[in-house]
XYZ file of N, CA, C and O in Angstrom:
508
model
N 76.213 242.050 22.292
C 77.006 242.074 21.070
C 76.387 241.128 20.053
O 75.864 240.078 20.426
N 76.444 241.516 18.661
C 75.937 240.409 17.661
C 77.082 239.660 17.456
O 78.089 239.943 18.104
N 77.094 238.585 16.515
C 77.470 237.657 15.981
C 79.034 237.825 15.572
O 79.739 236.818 15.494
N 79.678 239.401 15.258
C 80.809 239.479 15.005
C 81.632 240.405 16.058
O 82.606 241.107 15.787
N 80.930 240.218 17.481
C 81.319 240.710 18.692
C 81.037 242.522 18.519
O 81.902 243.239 19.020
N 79.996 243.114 17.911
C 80.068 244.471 17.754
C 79.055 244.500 18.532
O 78.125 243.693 18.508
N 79.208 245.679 19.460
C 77.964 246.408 20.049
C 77.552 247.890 19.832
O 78.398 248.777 19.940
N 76.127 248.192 19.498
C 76.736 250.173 19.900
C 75.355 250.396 20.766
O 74.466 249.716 21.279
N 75.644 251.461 20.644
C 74.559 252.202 21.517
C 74.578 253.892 21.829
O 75.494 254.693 22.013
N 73.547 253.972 21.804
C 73.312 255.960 21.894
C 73.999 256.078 23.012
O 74.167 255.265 23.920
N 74.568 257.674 22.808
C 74.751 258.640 23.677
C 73.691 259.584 23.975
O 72.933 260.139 23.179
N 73.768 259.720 25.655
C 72.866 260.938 25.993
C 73.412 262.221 25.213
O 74.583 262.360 24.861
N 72.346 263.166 24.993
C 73.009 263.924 25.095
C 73.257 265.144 25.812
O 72.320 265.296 26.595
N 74.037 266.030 25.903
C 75.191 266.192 24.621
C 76.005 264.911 24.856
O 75.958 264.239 25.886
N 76.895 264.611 23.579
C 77.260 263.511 23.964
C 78.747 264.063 24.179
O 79.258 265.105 23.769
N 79.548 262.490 25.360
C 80.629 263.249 26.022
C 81.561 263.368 25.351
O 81.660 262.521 24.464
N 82.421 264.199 25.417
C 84.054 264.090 24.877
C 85.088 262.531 24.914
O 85.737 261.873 24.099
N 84.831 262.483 26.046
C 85.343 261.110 26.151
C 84.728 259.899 27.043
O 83.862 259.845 27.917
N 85.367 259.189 26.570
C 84.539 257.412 27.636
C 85.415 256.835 27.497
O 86.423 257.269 26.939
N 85.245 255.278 28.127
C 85.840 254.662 28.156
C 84.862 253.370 28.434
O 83.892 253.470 29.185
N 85.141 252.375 27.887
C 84.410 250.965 27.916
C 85.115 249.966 28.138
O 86.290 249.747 27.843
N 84.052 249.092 28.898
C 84.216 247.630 29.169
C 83.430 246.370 29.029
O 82.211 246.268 29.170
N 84.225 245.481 28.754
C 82.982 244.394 28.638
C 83.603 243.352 29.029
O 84.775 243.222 29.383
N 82.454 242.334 28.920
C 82.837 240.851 29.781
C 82.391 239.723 28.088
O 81.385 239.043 27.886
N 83.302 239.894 27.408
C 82.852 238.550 26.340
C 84.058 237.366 26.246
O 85.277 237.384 26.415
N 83.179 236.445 25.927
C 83.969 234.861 26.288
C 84.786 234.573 27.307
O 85.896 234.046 27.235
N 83.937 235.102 28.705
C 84.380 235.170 29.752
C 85.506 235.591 30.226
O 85.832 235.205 31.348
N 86.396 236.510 29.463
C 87.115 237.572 29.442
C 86.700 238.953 29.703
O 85.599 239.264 29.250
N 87.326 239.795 30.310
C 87.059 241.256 30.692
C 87.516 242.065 29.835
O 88.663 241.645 29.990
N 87.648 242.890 29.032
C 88.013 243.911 28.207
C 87.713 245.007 28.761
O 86.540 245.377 28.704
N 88.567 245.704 29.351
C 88.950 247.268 30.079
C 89.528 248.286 29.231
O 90.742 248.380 29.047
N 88.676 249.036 28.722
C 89.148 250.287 27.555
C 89.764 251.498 28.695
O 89.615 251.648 29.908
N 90.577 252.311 27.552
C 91.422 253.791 28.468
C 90.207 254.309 27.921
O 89.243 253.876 27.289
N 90.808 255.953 28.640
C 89.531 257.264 28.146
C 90.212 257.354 27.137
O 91.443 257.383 27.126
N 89.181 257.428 25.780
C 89.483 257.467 24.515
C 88.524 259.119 24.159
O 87.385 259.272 24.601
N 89.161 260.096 23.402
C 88.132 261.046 22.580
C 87.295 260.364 22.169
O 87.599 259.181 22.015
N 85.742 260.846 21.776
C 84.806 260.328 21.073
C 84.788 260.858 19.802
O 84.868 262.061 20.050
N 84.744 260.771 18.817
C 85.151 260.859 17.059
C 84.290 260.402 16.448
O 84.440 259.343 15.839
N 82.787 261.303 16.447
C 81.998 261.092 15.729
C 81.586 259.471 15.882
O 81.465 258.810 16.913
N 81.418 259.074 14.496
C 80.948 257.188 14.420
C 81.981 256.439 14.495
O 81.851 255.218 14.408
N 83.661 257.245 14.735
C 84.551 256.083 14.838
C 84.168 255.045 15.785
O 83.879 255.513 16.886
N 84.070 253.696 15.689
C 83.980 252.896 16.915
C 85.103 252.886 17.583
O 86.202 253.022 17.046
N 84.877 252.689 19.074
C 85.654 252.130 20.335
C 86.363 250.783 20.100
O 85.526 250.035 19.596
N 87.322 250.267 20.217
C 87.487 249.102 20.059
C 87.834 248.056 21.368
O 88.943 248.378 21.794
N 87.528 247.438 21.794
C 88.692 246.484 23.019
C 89.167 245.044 22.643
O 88.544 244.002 22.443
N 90.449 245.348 22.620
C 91.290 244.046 22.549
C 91.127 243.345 23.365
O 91.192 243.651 24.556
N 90.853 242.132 22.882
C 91.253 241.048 24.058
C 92.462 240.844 24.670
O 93.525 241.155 24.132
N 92.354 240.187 26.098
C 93.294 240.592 26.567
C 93.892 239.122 26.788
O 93.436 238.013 26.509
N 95.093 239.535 27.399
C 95.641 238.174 27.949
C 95.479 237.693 28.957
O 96.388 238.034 29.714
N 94.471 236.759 29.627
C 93.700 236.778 30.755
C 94.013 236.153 31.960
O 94.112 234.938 31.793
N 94.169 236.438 32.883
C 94.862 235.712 34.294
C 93.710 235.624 35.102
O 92.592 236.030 34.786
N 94.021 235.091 36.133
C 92.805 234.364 37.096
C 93.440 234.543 38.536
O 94.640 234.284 38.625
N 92.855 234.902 39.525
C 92.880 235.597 40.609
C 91.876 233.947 41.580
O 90.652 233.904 41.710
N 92.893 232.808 42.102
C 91.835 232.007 43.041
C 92.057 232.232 44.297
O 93.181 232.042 44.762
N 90.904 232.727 45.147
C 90.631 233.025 46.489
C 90.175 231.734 47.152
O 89.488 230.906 46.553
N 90.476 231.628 48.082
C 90.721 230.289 49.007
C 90.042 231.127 50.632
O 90.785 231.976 51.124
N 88.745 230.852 51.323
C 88.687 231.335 52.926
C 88.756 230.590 53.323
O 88.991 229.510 52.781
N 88.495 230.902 55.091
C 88.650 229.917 55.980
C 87.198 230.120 56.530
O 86.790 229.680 57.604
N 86.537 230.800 55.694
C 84.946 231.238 56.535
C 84.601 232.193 55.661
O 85.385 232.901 55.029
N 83.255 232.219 55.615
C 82.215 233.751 54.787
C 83.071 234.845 55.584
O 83.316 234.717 56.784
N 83.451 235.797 54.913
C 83.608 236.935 55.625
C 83.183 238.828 55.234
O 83.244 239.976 55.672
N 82.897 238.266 54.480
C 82.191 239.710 53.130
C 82.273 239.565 52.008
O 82.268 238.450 51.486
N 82.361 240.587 51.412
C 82.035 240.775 50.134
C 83.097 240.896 49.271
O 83.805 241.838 49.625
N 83.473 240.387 48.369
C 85.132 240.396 47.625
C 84.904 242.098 46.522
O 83.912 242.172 45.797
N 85.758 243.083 46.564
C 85.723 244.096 45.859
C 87.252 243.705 45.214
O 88.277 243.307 45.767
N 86.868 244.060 43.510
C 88.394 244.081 43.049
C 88.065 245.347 42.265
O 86.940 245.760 41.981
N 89.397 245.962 41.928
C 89.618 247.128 41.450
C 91.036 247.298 40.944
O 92.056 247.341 41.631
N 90.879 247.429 39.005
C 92.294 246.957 38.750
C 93.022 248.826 38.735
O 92.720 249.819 39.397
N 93.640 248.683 38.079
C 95.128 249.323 38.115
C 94.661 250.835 38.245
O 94.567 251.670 39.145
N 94.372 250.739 36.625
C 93.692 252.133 35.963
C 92.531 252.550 37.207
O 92.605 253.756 37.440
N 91.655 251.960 37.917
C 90.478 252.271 38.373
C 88.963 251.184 38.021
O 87.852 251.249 38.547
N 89.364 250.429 37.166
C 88.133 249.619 36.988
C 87.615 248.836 38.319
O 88.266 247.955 38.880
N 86.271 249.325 38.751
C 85.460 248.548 39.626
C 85.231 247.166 39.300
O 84.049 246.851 39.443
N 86.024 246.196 38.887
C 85.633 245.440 38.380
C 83.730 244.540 38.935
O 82.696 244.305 38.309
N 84.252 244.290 40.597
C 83.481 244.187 41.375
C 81.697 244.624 40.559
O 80.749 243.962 40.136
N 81.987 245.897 40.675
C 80.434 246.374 40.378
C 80.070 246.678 39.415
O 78.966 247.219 39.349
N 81.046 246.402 37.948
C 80.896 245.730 36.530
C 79.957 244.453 36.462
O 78.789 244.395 36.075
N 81.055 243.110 37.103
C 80.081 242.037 37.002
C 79.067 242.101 38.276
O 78.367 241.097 38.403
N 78.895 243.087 39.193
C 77.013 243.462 39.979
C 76.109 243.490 39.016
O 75.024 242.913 38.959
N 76.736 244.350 38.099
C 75.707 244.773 37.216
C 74.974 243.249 36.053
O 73.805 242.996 35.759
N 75.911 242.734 35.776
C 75.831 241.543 34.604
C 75.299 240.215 35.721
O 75.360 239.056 35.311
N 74.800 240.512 37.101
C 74.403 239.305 37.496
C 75.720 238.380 38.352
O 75.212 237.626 39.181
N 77.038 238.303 38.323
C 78.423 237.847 38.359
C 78.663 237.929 40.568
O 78.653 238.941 41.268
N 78.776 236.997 40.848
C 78.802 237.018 42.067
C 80.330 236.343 42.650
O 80.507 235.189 42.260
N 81.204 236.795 43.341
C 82.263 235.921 44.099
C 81.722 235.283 45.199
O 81.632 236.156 46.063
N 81.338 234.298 45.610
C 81.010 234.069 46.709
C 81.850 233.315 47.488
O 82.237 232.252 47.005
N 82.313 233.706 48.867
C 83.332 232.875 49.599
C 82.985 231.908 50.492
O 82.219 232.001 51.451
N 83.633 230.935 50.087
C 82.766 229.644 50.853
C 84.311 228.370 51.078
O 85.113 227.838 50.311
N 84.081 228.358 52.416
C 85.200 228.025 52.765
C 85.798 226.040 51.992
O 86.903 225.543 51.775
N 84.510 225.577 51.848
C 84.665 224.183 51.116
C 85.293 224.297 49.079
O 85.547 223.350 48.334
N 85.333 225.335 48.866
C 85.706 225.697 47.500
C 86.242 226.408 47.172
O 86.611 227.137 48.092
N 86.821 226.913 45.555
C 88.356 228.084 45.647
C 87.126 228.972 44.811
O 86.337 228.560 43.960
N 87.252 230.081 45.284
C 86.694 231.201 44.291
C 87.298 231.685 43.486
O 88.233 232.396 43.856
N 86.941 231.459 41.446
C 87.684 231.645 40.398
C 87.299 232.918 40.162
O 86.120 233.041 39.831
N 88.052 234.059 40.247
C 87.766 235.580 39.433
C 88.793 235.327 37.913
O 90.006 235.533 37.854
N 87.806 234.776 36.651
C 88.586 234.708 35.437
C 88.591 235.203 34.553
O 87.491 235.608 34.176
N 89.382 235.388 33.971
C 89.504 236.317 32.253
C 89.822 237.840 32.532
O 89.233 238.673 31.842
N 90.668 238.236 33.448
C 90.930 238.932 33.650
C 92.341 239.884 33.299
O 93.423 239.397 33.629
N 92.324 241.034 32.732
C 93.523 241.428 31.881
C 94.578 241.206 32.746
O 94.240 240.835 33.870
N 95.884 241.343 32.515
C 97.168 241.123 32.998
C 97.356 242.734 33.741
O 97.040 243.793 33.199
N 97.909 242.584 35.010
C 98.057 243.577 35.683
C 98.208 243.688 36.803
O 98.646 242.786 37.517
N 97.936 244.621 37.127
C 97.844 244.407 39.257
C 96.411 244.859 39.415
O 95.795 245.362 38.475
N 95.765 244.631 40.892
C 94.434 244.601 41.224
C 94.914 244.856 42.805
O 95.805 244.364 43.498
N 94.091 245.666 42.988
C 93.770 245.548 44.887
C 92.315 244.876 44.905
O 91.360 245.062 44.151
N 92.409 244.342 45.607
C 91.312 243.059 46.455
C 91.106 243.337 47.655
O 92.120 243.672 48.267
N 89.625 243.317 48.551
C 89.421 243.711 49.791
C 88.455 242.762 49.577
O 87.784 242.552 48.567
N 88.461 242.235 50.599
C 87.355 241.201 51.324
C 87.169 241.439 53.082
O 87.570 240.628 53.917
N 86.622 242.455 53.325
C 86.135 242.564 54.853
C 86.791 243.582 54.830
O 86.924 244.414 53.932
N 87.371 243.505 56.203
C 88.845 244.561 56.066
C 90.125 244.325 55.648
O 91.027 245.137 55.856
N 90.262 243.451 55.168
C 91.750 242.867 54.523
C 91.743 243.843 53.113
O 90.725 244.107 52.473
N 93.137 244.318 52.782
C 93.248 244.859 51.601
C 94.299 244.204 51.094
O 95.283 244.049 51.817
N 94.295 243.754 49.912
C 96.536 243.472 49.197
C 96.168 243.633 48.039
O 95.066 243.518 47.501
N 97.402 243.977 47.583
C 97.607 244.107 46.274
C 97.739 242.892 45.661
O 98.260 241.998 46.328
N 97.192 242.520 43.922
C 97.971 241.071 43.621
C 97.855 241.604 42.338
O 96.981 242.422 42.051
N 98.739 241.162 41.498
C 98.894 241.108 40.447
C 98.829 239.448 39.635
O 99.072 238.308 40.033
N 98.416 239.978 38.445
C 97.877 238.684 37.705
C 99.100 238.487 36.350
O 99.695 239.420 35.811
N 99.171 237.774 36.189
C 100.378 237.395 34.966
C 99.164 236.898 33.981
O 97.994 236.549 34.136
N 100.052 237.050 32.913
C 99.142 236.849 31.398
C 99.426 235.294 31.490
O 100.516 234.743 31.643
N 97.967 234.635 31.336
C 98.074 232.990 31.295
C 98.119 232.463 32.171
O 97.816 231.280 32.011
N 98.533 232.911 33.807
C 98.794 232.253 34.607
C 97.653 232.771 36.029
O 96.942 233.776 36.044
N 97.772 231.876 36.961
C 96.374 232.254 38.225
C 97.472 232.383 39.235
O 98.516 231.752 39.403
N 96.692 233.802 40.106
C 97.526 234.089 41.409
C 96.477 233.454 42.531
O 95.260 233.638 42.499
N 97.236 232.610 43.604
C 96.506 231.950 44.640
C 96.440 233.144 45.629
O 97.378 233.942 45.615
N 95.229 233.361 46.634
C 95.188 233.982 47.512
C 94.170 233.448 48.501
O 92.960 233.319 48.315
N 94.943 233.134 49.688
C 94.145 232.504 51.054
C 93.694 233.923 51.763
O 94.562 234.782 51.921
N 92.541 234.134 52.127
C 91.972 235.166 53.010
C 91.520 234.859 54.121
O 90.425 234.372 53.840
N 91.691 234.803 55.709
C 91.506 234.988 56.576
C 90.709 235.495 57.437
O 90.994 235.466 58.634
């Protein structure tokens, strides 16, 4: 993004009917719906109201996957941007800037649901 948070970029083509976008700025997540595509109208994403998800183990045990409401991989969003959870039992793992909502979380075979409140961090000990 430049200087006044705008980004664009080509479509293959043909280009699609609809998309939907996301991004990670000022360490916030911005999760767009499927929007029609409308010519040069731009996409927009609001910032959101951001909650924080801290994971607490008792040992390495895999790989943390989150996946919010709508369907966002969040997980393999920040794969892509470099963004790692790593679980390490001497420290709390911060997943932050994250929109207000619910999320399923899997780390190994454990699955739960958690939901995040706007402004506020949900604690979660994993086992």
């Amino acid at each position: 993004a430049d200087s006044s948070g705008s980004a664009s970029f080509p479509f293959w083509q043909p280009e699609p009917r609809r998309v939907r976008a996301a991004a990670l700025a000022g360490g916030q997540w911005r999760l767009g719906t499927w929007q029609e595509v409308e010519g040069e109208k731009p996409l927009v994403l609001e910032p959101p109201c951001p909650g924080v998800i801290r994971l607490a183990s008792e040992g390495p045990i895999g790989r943390v996957s989150l996946v919010s409401q709508d369907g966002w991989r969040i997980h393999a969003l920040a794969g892509m941007l470099g963004v790692v959870w790593p679980l390490d039992p001497a420290q709390t793992t911060e997943i932050s800037g994250l929109p207000e909502g619910s999320y399923t979380l899997q780390v190994g075979d454990r699955q739960e649901s958690v939901s995040v409140p706007c402004g506020k961090s949900t604690d979660l000990r994993v086992k």
